[in-house]
PDB file of C-alpha atoms in Angstrom:
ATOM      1  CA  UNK A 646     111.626 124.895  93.661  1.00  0.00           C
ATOM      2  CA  UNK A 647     113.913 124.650  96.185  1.00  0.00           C
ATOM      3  CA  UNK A 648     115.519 127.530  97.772  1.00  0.00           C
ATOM      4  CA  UNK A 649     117.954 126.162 100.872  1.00  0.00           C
ATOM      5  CA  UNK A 650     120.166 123.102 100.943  1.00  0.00           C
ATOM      6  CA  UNK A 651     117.746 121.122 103.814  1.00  0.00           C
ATOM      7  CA  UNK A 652     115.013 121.558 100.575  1.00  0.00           C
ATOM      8  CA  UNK A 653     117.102 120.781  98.241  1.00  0.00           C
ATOM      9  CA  UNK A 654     117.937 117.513  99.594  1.00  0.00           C
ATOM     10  CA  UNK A 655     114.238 116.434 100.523  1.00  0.00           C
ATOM     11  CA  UNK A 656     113.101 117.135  96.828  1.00  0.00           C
ATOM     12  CA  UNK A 657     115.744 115.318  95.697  1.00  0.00           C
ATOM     13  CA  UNK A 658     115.049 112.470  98.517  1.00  0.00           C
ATOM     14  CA  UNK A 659     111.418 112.606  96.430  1.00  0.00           C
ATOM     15  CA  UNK A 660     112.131 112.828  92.917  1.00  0.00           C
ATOM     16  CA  UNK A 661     114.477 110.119  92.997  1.00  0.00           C
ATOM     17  CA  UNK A 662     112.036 107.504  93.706  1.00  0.00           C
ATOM     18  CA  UNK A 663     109.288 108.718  91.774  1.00  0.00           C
ATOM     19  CA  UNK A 664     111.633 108.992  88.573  1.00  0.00           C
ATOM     20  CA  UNK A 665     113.735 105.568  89.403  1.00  0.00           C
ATOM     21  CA  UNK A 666     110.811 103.839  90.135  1.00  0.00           C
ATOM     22  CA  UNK A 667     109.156 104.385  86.948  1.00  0.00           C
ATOM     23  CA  UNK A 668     112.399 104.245  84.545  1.00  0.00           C
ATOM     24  CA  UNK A 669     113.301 100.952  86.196  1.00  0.00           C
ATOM     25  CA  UNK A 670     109.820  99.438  85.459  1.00  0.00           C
ATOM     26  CA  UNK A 671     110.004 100.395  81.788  1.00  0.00           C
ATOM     27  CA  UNK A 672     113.377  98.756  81.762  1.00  0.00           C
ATOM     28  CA  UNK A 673     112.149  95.438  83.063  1.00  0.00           C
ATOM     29  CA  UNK A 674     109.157  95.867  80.268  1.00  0.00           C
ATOM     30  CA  UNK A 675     111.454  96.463  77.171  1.00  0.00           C
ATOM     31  CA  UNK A 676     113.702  93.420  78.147  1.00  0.00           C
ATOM     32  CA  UNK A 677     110.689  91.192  78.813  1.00  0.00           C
ATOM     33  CA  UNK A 678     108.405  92.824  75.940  1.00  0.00           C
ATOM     34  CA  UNK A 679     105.712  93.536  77.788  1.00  0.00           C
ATOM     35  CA  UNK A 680     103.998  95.452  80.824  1.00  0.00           C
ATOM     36  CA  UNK A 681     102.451  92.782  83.803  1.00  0.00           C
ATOM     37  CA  UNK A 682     102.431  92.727  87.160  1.00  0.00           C
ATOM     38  CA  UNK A 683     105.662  91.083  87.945  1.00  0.00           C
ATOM     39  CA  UNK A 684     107.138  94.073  86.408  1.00  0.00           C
ATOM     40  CA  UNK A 685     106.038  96.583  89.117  1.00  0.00           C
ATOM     41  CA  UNK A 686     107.244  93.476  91.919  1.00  0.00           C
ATOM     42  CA  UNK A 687     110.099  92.890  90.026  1.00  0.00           C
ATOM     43  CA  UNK A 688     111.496  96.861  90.081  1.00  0.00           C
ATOM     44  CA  UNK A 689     110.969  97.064  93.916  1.00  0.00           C
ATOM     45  CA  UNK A 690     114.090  94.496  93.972  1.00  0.00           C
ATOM     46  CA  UNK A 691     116.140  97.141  92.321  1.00  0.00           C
ATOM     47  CA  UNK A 692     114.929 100.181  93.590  1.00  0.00           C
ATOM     48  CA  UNK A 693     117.447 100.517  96.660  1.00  0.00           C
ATOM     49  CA  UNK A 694     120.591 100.229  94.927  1.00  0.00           C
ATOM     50  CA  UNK A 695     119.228 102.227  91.798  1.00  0.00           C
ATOM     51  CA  UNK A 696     117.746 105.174  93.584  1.00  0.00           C
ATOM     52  CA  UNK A 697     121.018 105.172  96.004  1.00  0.00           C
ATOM     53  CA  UNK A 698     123.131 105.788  92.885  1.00  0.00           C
ATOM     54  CA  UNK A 699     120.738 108.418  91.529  1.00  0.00           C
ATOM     55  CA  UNK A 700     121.026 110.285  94.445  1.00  0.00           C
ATOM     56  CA  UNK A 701     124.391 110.462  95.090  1.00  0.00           C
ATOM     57  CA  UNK A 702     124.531 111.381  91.670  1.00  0.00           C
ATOM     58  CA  UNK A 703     122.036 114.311  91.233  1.00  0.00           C
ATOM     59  CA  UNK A 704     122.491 115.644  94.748  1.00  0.00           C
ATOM     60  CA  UNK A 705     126.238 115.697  94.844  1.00  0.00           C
ATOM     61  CA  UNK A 706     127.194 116.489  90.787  1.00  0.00           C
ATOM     62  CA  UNK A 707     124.482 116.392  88.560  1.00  0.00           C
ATOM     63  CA  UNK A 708     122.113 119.223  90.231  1.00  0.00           C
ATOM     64  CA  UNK A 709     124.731 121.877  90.509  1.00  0.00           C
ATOM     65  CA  UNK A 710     126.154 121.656  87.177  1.00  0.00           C
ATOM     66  CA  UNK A 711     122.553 121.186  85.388  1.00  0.00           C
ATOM     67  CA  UNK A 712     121.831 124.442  86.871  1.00  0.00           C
ATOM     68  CA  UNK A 713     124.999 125.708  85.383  1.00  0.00           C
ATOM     69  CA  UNK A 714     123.895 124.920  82.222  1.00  0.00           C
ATOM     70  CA  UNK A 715     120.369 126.113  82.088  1.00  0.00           C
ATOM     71  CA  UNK A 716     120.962 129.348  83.424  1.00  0.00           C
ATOM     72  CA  UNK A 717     123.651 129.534  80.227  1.00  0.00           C
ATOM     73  CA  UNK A 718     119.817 128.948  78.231  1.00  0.00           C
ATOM     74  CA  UNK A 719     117.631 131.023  80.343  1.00  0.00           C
ATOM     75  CA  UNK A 720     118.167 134.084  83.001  1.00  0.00           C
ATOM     76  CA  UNK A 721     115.738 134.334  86.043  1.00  0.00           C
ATOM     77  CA  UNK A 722     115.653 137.826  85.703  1.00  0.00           C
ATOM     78  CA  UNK A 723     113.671 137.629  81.921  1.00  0.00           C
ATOM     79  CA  UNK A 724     112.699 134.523  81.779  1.00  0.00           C
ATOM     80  CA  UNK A 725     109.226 133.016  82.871  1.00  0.00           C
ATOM     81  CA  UNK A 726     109.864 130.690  86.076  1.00  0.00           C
ATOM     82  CA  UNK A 727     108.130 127.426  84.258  1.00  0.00           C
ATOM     83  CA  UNK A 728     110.304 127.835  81.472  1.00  0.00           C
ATOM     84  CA  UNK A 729     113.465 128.101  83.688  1.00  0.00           C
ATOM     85  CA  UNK A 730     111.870 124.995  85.965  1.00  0.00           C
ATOM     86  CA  UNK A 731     111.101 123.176  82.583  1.00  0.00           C
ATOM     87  CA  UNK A 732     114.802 123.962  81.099  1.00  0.00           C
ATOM     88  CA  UNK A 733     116.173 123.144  84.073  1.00  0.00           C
ATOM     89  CA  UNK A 734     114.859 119.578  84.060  1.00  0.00           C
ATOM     90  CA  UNK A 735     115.382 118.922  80.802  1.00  0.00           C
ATOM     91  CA  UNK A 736     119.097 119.401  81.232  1.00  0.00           C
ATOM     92  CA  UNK A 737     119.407 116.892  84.344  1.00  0.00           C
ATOM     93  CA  UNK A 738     117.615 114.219  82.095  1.00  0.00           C
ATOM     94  CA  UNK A 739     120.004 114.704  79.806  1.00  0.00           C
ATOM     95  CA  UNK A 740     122.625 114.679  81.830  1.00  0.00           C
ATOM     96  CA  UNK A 741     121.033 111.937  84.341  1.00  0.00           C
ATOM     97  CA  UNK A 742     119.782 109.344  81.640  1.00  0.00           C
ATOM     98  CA  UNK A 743     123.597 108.653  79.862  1.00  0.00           C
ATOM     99  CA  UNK A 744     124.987 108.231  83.168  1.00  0.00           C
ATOM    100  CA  UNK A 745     122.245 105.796  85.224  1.00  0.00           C
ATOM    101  CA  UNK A 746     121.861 104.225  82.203  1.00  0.00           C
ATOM    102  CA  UNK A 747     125.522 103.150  81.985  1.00  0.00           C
ATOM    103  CA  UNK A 748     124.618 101.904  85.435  1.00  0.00           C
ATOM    104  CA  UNK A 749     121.700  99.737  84.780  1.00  0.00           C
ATOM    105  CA  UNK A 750     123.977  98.348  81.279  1.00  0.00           C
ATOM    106  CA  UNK A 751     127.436  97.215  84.223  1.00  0.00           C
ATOM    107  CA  UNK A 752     124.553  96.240  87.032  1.00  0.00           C
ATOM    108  CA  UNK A 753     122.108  94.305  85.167  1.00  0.00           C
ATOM    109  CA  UNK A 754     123.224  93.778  81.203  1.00  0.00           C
ATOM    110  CA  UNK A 755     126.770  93.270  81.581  1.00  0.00           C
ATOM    111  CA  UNK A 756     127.660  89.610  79.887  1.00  0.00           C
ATOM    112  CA  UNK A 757     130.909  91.057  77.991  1.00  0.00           C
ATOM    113  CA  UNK A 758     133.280  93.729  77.388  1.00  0.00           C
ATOM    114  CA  UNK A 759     132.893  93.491  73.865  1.00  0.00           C
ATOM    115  CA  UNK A 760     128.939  94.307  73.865  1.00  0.00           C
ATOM    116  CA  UNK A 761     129.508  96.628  76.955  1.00  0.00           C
ATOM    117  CA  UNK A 762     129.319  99.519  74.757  1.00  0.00           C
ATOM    118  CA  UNK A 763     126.721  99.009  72.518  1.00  0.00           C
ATOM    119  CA  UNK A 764     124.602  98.034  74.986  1.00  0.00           C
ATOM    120  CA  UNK A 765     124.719 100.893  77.264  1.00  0.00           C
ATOM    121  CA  UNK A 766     123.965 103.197  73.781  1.00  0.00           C
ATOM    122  CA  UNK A 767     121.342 101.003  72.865  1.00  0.00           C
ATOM    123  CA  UNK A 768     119.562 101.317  76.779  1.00  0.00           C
ATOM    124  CA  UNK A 769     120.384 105.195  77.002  1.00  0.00           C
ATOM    125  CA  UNK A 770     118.767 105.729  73.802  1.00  0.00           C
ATOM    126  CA  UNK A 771     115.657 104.264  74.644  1.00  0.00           C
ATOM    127  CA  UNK A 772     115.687 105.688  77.643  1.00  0.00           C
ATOM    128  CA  UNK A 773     115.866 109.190  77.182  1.00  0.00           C
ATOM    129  CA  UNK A 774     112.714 109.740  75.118  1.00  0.00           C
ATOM    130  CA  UNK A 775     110.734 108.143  78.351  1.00  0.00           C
ATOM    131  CA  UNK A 776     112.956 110.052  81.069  1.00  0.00           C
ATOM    132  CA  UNK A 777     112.406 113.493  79.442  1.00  0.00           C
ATOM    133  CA  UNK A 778     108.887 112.984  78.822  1.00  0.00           C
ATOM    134  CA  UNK A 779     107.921 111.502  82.113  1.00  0.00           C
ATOM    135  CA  UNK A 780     110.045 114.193  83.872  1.00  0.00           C
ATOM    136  CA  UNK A 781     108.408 116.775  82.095  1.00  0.00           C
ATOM    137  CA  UNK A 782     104.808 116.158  82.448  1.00  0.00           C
ATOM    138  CA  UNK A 783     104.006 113.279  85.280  1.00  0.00           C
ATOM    139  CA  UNK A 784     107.439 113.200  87.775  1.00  0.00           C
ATOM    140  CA  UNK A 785     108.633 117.130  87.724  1.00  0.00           C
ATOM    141  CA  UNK A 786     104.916 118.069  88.457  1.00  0.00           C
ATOM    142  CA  UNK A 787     103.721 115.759  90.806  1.00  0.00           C
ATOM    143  CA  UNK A 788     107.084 115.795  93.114  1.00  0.00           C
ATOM    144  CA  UNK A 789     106.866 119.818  92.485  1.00  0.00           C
ATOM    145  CA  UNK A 790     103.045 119.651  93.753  1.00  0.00           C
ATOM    146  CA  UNK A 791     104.159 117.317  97.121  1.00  0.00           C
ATOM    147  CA  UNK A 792     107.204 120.027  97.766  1.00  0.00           C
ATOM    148  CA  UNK A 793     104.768 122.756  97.635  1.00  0.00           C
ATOM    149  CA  UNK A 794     102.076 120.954 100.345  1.00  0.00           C
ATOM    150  CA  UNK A 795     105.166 120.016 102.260  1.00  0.00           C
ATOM    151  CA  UNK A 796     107.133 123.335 102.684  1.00  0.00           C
ATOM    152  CA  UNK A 797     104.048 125.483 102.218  1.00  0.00           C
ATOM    153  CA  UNK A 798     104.563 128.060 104.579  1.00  0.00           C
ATOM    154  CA  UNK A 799     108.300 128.360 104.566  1.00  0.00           C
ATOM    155  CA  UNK A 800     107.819 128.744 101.115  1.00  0.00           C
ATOM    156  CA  UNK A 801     105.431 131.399 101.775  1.00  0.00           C
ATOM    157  CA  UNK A 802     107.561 133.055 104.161  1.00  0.00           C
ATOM    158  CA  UNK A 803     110.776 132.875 101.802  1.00  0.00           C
ATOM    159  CA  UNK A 804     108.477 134.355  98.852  1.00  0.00           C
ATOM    160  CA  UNK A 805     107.694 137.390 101.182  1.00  0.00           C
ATOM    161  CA  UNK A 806     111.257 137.991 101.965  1.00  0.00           C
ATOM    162  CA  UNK A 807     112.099 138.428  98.196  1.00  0.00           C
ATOM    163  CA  UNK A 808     109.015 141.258  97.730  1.00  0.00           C
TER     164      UNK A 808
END
């Protein structure tokens, strides 16, 4: 995980994609009611703005106070370090997945203020089953693996620093 504020911001500059990427795809396959190809074309359109306001987001708010509230769950000092990596994602999808899906309801399924609210329930609640689980076991470890391979020996030399 990252340990400086440079790190922090490129594994943030990496999961944001990965997890955008994929949440916006599923979107575009629950309104049309199926998976194709033109799904996977279709979420490249809305990938800048999308992963734009998921980083500002995360990096700026979301990140900082997740951590706030995870370490109120688990405590570095007792607790394994998958556990507090695991608990620590958890609580940015939950805190992540109300608030980009409010996003995607005003940017893409807006038609009235009447329905606004319903509708942004009804997308954050499908949502959040897929954003935990993909974090969890596809996203968190593959952009944890590329972080690793990227920052591999500062890493190494932070991790002797600490002993």
């Amino acid at each position: 995980m990252p340990q400086t504020k440079f790190q922090d911001f490129i594994y943030t500059v990496i999961m944001v994609p990965v997890m955008v990427y994929a949440m916006v795809c599923y979107n575009i396959a629950l309104d049309r009611g199926a998976l194709s190809n033109f799904v996977f074309r279709a979420a490249l359109s809305e990938l800048p703005l999308m992963c734009l306001i998921a980083f500002v987001l995360e990096f700026f708010l979301i990140g900082r106070v997740a951590q706030k509230l995870a370490f109120r769950l688990v405590r570095p000092e007792r607790d394994a370090p998958v556990l507090i990596t695991t608990t620590i994602s958890a609580v940015i999808v939950c805190l992540m997945c109300p608030l980009m899906s409010l996003a995607a309801s005003l940017l893409f399924h807006f038609s009235s203020w009447r329905e606004a609210f319903a509708r942004w329930v009804q997308i954050w609640f499908c949502n959040f089953p897929m954003a935990l689980l993909y974090q969890l076991f596809f996203a968190g470890p593959l952009v944890r693996f590329l972080f690793r391979l990227l920052f591999k020996k500062q890493l190494a030399r932070q991790n002797q620093k600490a002993e």
